[in-house]
PDB file of C-alpha atoms and ligand atoms in Angstrom:
ATOM      1  CA  MET A   1      63.747  82.126 -17.671  1.00 64.00           C
ATOM      2  CA  SER A   2      62.116  78.963 -18.805  1.00 75.00           C
ATOM      3  CA  ASP A   3      62.124  78.644 -22.557  1.00 90.00           C
ATOM      4  CA  GLU A   4      60.030  75.518 -22.708  1.00 96.00           C
ATOM      5  CA  LEU A   5      57.043  74.079 -20.925  1.00 97.00           C
ATOM      6  CA  LYS A   6      58.226  71.637 -18.268  1.00 97.00           C
ATOM      7  CA  GLU A   7      57.699  70.665 -14.634  1.00 96.00           C
ATOM      8  CA  ASN A   8      57.684  73.643 -12.274  1.00 96.00           C
ATOM      9  CA  THR A   9      57.144  76.233 -14.953  1.00 97.00           C
ATOM     10  CA  VAL A  10      54.060  78.429 -14.943  1.00 96.00           C
ATOM     11  CA  ALA A  11      52.454  78.244 -18.360  1.00 97.00           C
ATOM     12  CA  THR A  12      49.865  80.618 -19.790  1.00 96.00           C
ATOM     13  CA  VAL A  13      47.997  79.185 -22.765  1.00 97.00           C
ATOM     14  CA  HIS A  14      45.055  79.846 -25.013  1.00 98.00           C
ATOM     15  CA  TYR A  15      43.158  76.706 -25.880  1.00 98.00           C
ATOM     16  CA  THR A  16      40.066  75.411 -27.596  1.00 98.00           C
ATOM     17  CA  GLY A  17      38.690  71.979 -26.778  1.00 98.00           C
ATOM     18  CA  THR A  18      36.448  70.121 -29.211  1.00 98.00           C
ATOM     19  CA  ILE A  19      34.779  66.726 -29.256  1.00 97.00           C
ATOM     20  CA  PRO A  20      36.094  65.094 -32.437  1.00 96.00           C
ATOM     21  CA  LYS A  21      33.082  62.850 -33.060  1.00 94.00           C
ATOM     22  CA  ASP A  22      30.766  65.823 -33.669  1.00 95.00           C
ATOM     23  CA  GLY A  23      33.066  68.853 -33.738  1.00 96.00           C
ATOM     24  CA  ARG A  24      31.336  70.514 -30.777  1.00 96.00           C
ATOM     25  CA  VAL A  25      33.451  73.084 -28.905  1.00 97.00           C
ATOM     26  CA  PHE A  26      33.090  72.297 -25.182  1.00 95.00           C
ATOM     27  CA  ASP A  27      35.459  74.939 -23.869  1.00 95.00           C
ATOM     28  CA  SER A  28      37.614  77.749 -25.195  1.00 97.00           C
ATOM     29  CA  SER A  29      39.737  80.457 -23.602  1.00 96.00           C
ATOM     30  CA  LEU A  30      39.689  82.592 -26.754  1.00 93.00           C
ATOM     31  CA  ASP A  31      36.749  84.707 -25.591  1.00 89.00           C
ATOM     32  CA  ARG A  32      38.276  85.310 -22.162  1.00 93.00           C
ATOM     33  CA  GLU A  33      41.637  85.512 -20.396  1.00 93.00           C
ATOM     34  CA  PRO A  34      44.150  82.770 -21.226  1.00 95.00           C
ATOM     35  CA  LEU A  35      44.586  79.926 -18.736  1.00 95.00           C
ATOM     36  CA  THR A  36      47.555  79.950 -16.339  1.00 95.00           C
ATOM     37  CA  PHE A  37      48.696  76.790 -14.582  1.00 96.00           C
ATOM     38  CA  LEU A  38      51.655  75.283 -12.753  1.00 96.00           C
ATOM     39  CA  VAL A  39      53.069  72.371 -14.758  1.00 97.00           C
ATOM     40  CA  GLY A  40      53.566  69.023 -13.029  1.00 96.00           C
ATOM     41  CA  HIS A  41      51.114  69.482 -10.131  1.00 95.00           C
ATOM     42  CA  LYS A  42      47.948  67.850 -11.455  1.00 92.00           C
ATOM     43  CA  GLN A  43      46.221  71.151 -12.183  1.00 92.00           C
ATOM     44  CA  MET A  44      45.361  69.872 -15.652  1.00 93.00           C
ATOM     45  CA  ILE A  45      43.974  66.607 -17.000  1.00 91.00           C
ATOM     46  CA  PRO A  46      46.834  64.094 -17.393  1.00 87.00           C
ATOM     47  CA  GLY A  47      47.206  63.981 -21.176  1.00 95.00           C
ATOM     48  CA  PHE A  48      47.171  67.765 -21.625  1.00 97.00           C
ATOM     49  CA  GLU A  49      50.515  68.408 -19.925  1.00 95.00           C
ATOM     50  CA  ARG A  50      52.119  65.342 -21.461  1.00 96.00           C
ATOM     51  CA  GLU A  51      51.273  66.569 -24.966  1.00 98.00           C
ATOM     52  CA  MET A  52      52.460  70.113 -24.237  1.00 98.00           C
ATOM     53  CA  LEU A  53      55.824  69.247 -22.655  1.00 97.00           C
ATOM     54  CA  GLY A  54      58.692  70.985 -24.416  1.00 98.00           C
ATOM     55  CA  ALA A  55      56.494  73.576 -26.153  1.00 98.00           C
ATOM     56  CA  LYS A  56      57.925  77.073 -26.521  1.00 98.00           C
ATOM     57  CA  VAL A  57      56.269  80.496 -26.354  1.00 97.00           C
ATOM     58  CA  GLY A  58      54.251  81.073 -29.529  1.00 97.00           C
ATOM     59  CA  GLU A  59      54.147  77.388 -30.352  1.00 98.00           C
ATOM     60  CA  LYS A  60      50.794  75.866 -31.315  1.00 98.00           C
ATOM     61  CA  ARG A  61      49.941  72.233 -30.845  1.00 98.00           C
ATOM     62  CA  GLU A  62      46.897  70.155 -31.680  1.00 98.00           C
ATOM     63  CA  PHE A  63      46.335  66.755 -30.124  1.00 98.00           C
ATOM     64  CA  THR A  64      43.534  64.331 -29.356  1.00 98.00           C
ATOM     65  CA  LEU A  65      43.331  62.600 -26.005  1.00 97.00           C
ATOM     66  CA  ALA A  66      41.589  59.304 -25.371  1.00 97.00           C
ATOM     67  CA  SER A  67      38.990  59.607 -22.619  1.00 95.00           C
ATOM     68  CA  GLU A  68      41.291  57.787 -20.162  1.00 94.00           C
ATOM     69  CA  ASP A  69      43.795  60.648 -20.515  1.00 94.00           C
ATOM     70  CA  ALA A  70      41.061  63.269 -20.204  1.00 95.00           C
ATOM     71  CA  TYR A  71      38.066  62.957 -17.868  1.00 93.00           C
ATOM     72  CA  GLY A  72      38.094  59.169 -17.599  1.00 93.00           C
ATOM     73  CA  ALA A  73      35.825  56.406 -18.798  1.00 94.00           C
ATOM     74  CA  TYR A  74      32.071  56.683 -18.451  1.00 95.00           C
ATOM     75  CA  MET A  75      31.016  54.527 -15.498  1.00 95.00           C
ATOM     76  CA  GLU A  76      27.559  52.980 -15.496  1.00 96.00           C
ATOM     77  CA  GLU A  77      27.696  52.590 -11.721  1.00 95.00           C
ATOM     78  CA  ALA A  78      27.967  56.359 -11.385  1.00 95.00           C
ATOM     79  CA  VAL A  79      24.363  56.577 -12.566  1.00 97.00           C
ATOM     80  CA  GLN A  80      22.071  56.130  -9.571  1.00 96.00           C
ATOM     81  CA  GLN A  81      18.442  56.407  -8.616  1.00 96.00           C
ATOM     82  CA  VAL A  82      17.721  58.394  -5.504  1.00 94.00           C
ATOM     83  CA  PRO A  83      14.479  59.315  -3.721  1.00 96.00           C
ATOM     84  CA  LEU A  84      13.009  62.762  -4.256  1.00 96.00           C
ATOM     85  CA  GLU A  85      13.189  63.633  -0.553  1.00 94.00           C
ATOM     86  CA  MET A  86      17.011  63.701  -0.791  1.00 91.00           C
ATOM     87  CA  PHE A  87      16.685  66.957  -2.735  1.00 92.00           C
ATOM     88  CA  GLY A  88      15.025  68.816   0.127  1.00 91.00           C
ATOM     89  CA  GLU A  89      13.790  72.215  -1.057  1.00 92.00           C
ATOM     90  CA  ILE A  90      15.093  71.729  -4.603  1.00 92.00           C
ATOM     91  CA  ALA A  91      12.717  70.557  -7.330  1.00 94.00           C
ATOM     92  CA  PRO A  92      14.997  68.427  -9.552  1.00 96.00           C
ATOM     93  CA  GLU A  93      14.638  68.769 -13.321  1.00 96.00           C
ATOM     94  CA  PRO A  94      16.488  66.905 -16.091  1.00 97.00           C
ATOM     95  CA  GLY A  95      19.658  68.754 -17.065  1.00 94.00           C
ATOM     96  CA  MET A  96      20.109  70.385 -13.674  1.00 96.00           C
ATOM     97  CA  THR A  97      23.621  70.219 -12.170  1.00 94.00           C
ATOM     98  CA  LEU A  98      23.862  70.175  -8.387  1.00 93.00           C
ATOM     99  CA  MET A  99      26.640  69.855  -5.834  1.00 91.00           C
ATOM    100  CA  SER A 100      26.567  66.907  -3.456  1.00 87.00           C
ATOM    101  CA  ASP A 101      28.842  65.683  -0.673  1.00 85.00           C
ATOM    102  CA  ILE A 102      30.674  63.460  -3.154  1.00 81.00           C
ATOM    103  CA  GLY A 103      30.928  65.928  -6.035  1.00 84.00           C
ATOM    104  CA  PRO A 104      28.743  67.426  -8.746  1.00 90.00           C
ATOM    105  CA  LEU A 105      25.879  65.429 -10.168  1.00 94.00           C
ATOM    106  CA  ARG A 106      23.500  65.891 -13.078  1.00 95.00           C
ATOM    107  CA  VAL A 107      19.826  65.096 -12.926  1.00 97.00           C
ATOM    108  CA  THR A 108      19.048  62.943 -15.977  1.00 96.00           C
ATOM    109  CA  LYS A 109      15.486  61.735 -15.320  1.00 97.00           C
ATOM    110  CA  VAL A 110      12.591  62.571 -13.026  1.00 97.00           C
ATOM    111  CA  ASP A 111      10.012  59.817 -12.600  1.00 96.00           C
ATOM    112  CA  GLY A 112       7.616  60.604  -9.769  1.00 95.00           C
ATOM    113  CA  ASP A 113       9.546  60.203  -6.520  1.00 95.00           C
ATOM    114  CA  THR A 114      12.459  58.455  -8.238  1.00 97.00           C
ATOM    115  CA  ILE A 115      15.200  60.696  -9.539  1.00 97.00           C
ATOM    116  CA  THR A 116      17.997  59.408 -11.787  1.00 97.00           C
ATOM    117  CA  VAL A 117      21.294  61.197 -11.251  1.00 97.00           C
ATOM    118  CA  ASP A 118      24.658  60.858 -12.999  1.00 96.00           C
ATOM    119  CA  PHE A 119      27.921  61.491 -11.141  1.00 95.00           C
ATOM    120  CA  ASN A 120      30.065  61.111 -14.272  1.00 95.00           C
ATOM    121  CA  HIS A 121      31.868  64.233 -15.452  1.00 92.00           C
ATOM    122  CA  GLU A 122      29.952  65.556 -18.440  1.00 89.00           C
ATOM    123  CA  LEU A 123      32.995  64.812 -20.616  1.00 94.00           C
ATOM    124  CA  ALA A 124      33.575  61.311 -19.206  1.00 95.00           C
ATOM    125  CA  GLY A 125      33.963  58.735 -21.958  1.00 96.00           C
ATOM    126  CA  GLU A 126      34.723  61.372 -24.597  1.00 96.00           C
ATOM    127  CA  ASP A 127      37.899  61.638 -26.625  1.00 97.00           C
ATOM    128  CA  LEU A 128      38.888  65.309 -26.695  1.00 98.00           C
ATOM    129  CA  THR A 129      40.839  67.382 -29.201  1.00 98.00           C
ATOM    130  CA  PHE A 130      42.736  70.436 -27.998  1.00 98.00           C
ATOM    131  CA  ASN A 131      44.237  73.304 -29.972  1.00 98.00           C
ATOM    132  CA  VAL A 132      46.697  75.057 -27.686  1.00 98.00           C
ATOM    133  CA  GLU A 133      48.974  78.080 -28.084  1.00 98.00           C
ATOM    134  CA  VAL A 134      51.615  78.913 -25.489  1.00 98.00           C
ATOM    135  CA  VAL A 135      51.294  82.609 -24.611  1.00 97.00           C
ATOM    136  CA  GLU A 136      53.803  82.906 -21.782  1.00 96.00           C
ATOM    137  CA  LEU A 137      56.199  80.765 -19.747  1.00 97.00           C
ATOM    138  CA  ARG A 138      58.103  81.523 -16.568  1.00 96.00           C
ATOM    139  CA  ASP A 139      59.792  79.644 -13.752  1.00 96.00           C
ATOM    140  CA  ALA A 140      57.509  78.950 -10.798  1.00 96.00           C
ATOM    141  CA  THR A 141      58.384  80.535  -7.451  1.00 96.00           C
ATOM    142  CA  GLU A 142      59.199  78.369  -4.420  1.00 96.00           C
ATOM    143  CA  GLU A 143      55.876  79.438  -2.961  1.00 96.00           C
ATOM    144  CA  GLU A 144      53.924  78.328  -6.015  1.00 96.00           C
ATOM    145  CA  ILE A 145      55.690  74.965  -6.043  1.00 96.00           C
ATOM    146  CA  SER A 146      54.930  74.419  -2.336  1.00 96.00           C
ATOM    147  CA  HIS A 147      51.279  75.409  -2.848  1.00 95.00           C
ATOM    148  CA  GLY A 148      50.922  73.294  -5.982  1.00 95.00           C
ATOM    149  CA  HIS A 149      49.328  76.047  -8.084  1.00 95.00           C
ATOM    150  CA  ALA A 150      50.188  79.220  -9.986  1.00 95.00           C
ATOM    151  CA  HIS A 151      49.795  82.681  -8.453  1.00 94.00           C
ATOM    152  CA  GLY A 152      49.168  86.030 -10.103  1.00 86.00           C
ATOM    153  CA  PRO A 153      47.024  86.885 -13.128  1.00 77.00           C
ATOM    154  CA  GLY A 154      45.014  83.847 -14.205  1.00 70.00           C
ATOM    155  CA  GLY A 155      46.162  81.879 -11.166  1.00 73.00           C
ATOM    156  CA  HIS A 156      45.365  81.794  -7.451  1.00 75.00           C
ATOM    157  CA  ASN A 157      45.859  84.725  -5.104  1.00 70.00           C
ATOM    158  CA  HIS A 158      46.799  82.765  -1.997  1.00 71.00           C
TER     159      HIS A 158
HETATM  160 ZN1  LIG B 201      48.976  79.600  -3.295  1.00 80.15          ZN
END
């Protein structure tokens, strides 16, 4: 049995993520099932695993990640203007999130036939604070390690 969170363990955690500048909670597992992930296989944002390494079951940690260790810097060039006809049947409205060939985008402005879209992750450029509690730890199976993700409850089923 693994007694601490390290590469090739499967960790189950409860977490709450807040934006320190205004205290807004952007995500929390506390109202649902805890999160299960395979450590060391890029399932999580980079800073999260680094800060949790060595944690034991029942241990709680709080840490703040700079945006570079979370969802990356906000990139101005990821904001683009596209013609309305690119949306086909969809009538774009500000705040709408849509999938595109190169990832999700958010509609930020509609000005006649010119639509402003933002490909940045909605948390890009934000420092993020996490409160994490380790609920369960176990060694990953060979299959999980070869797949690069956790199986079973809270994980993948393939
Ligand atoms: Zn799998």
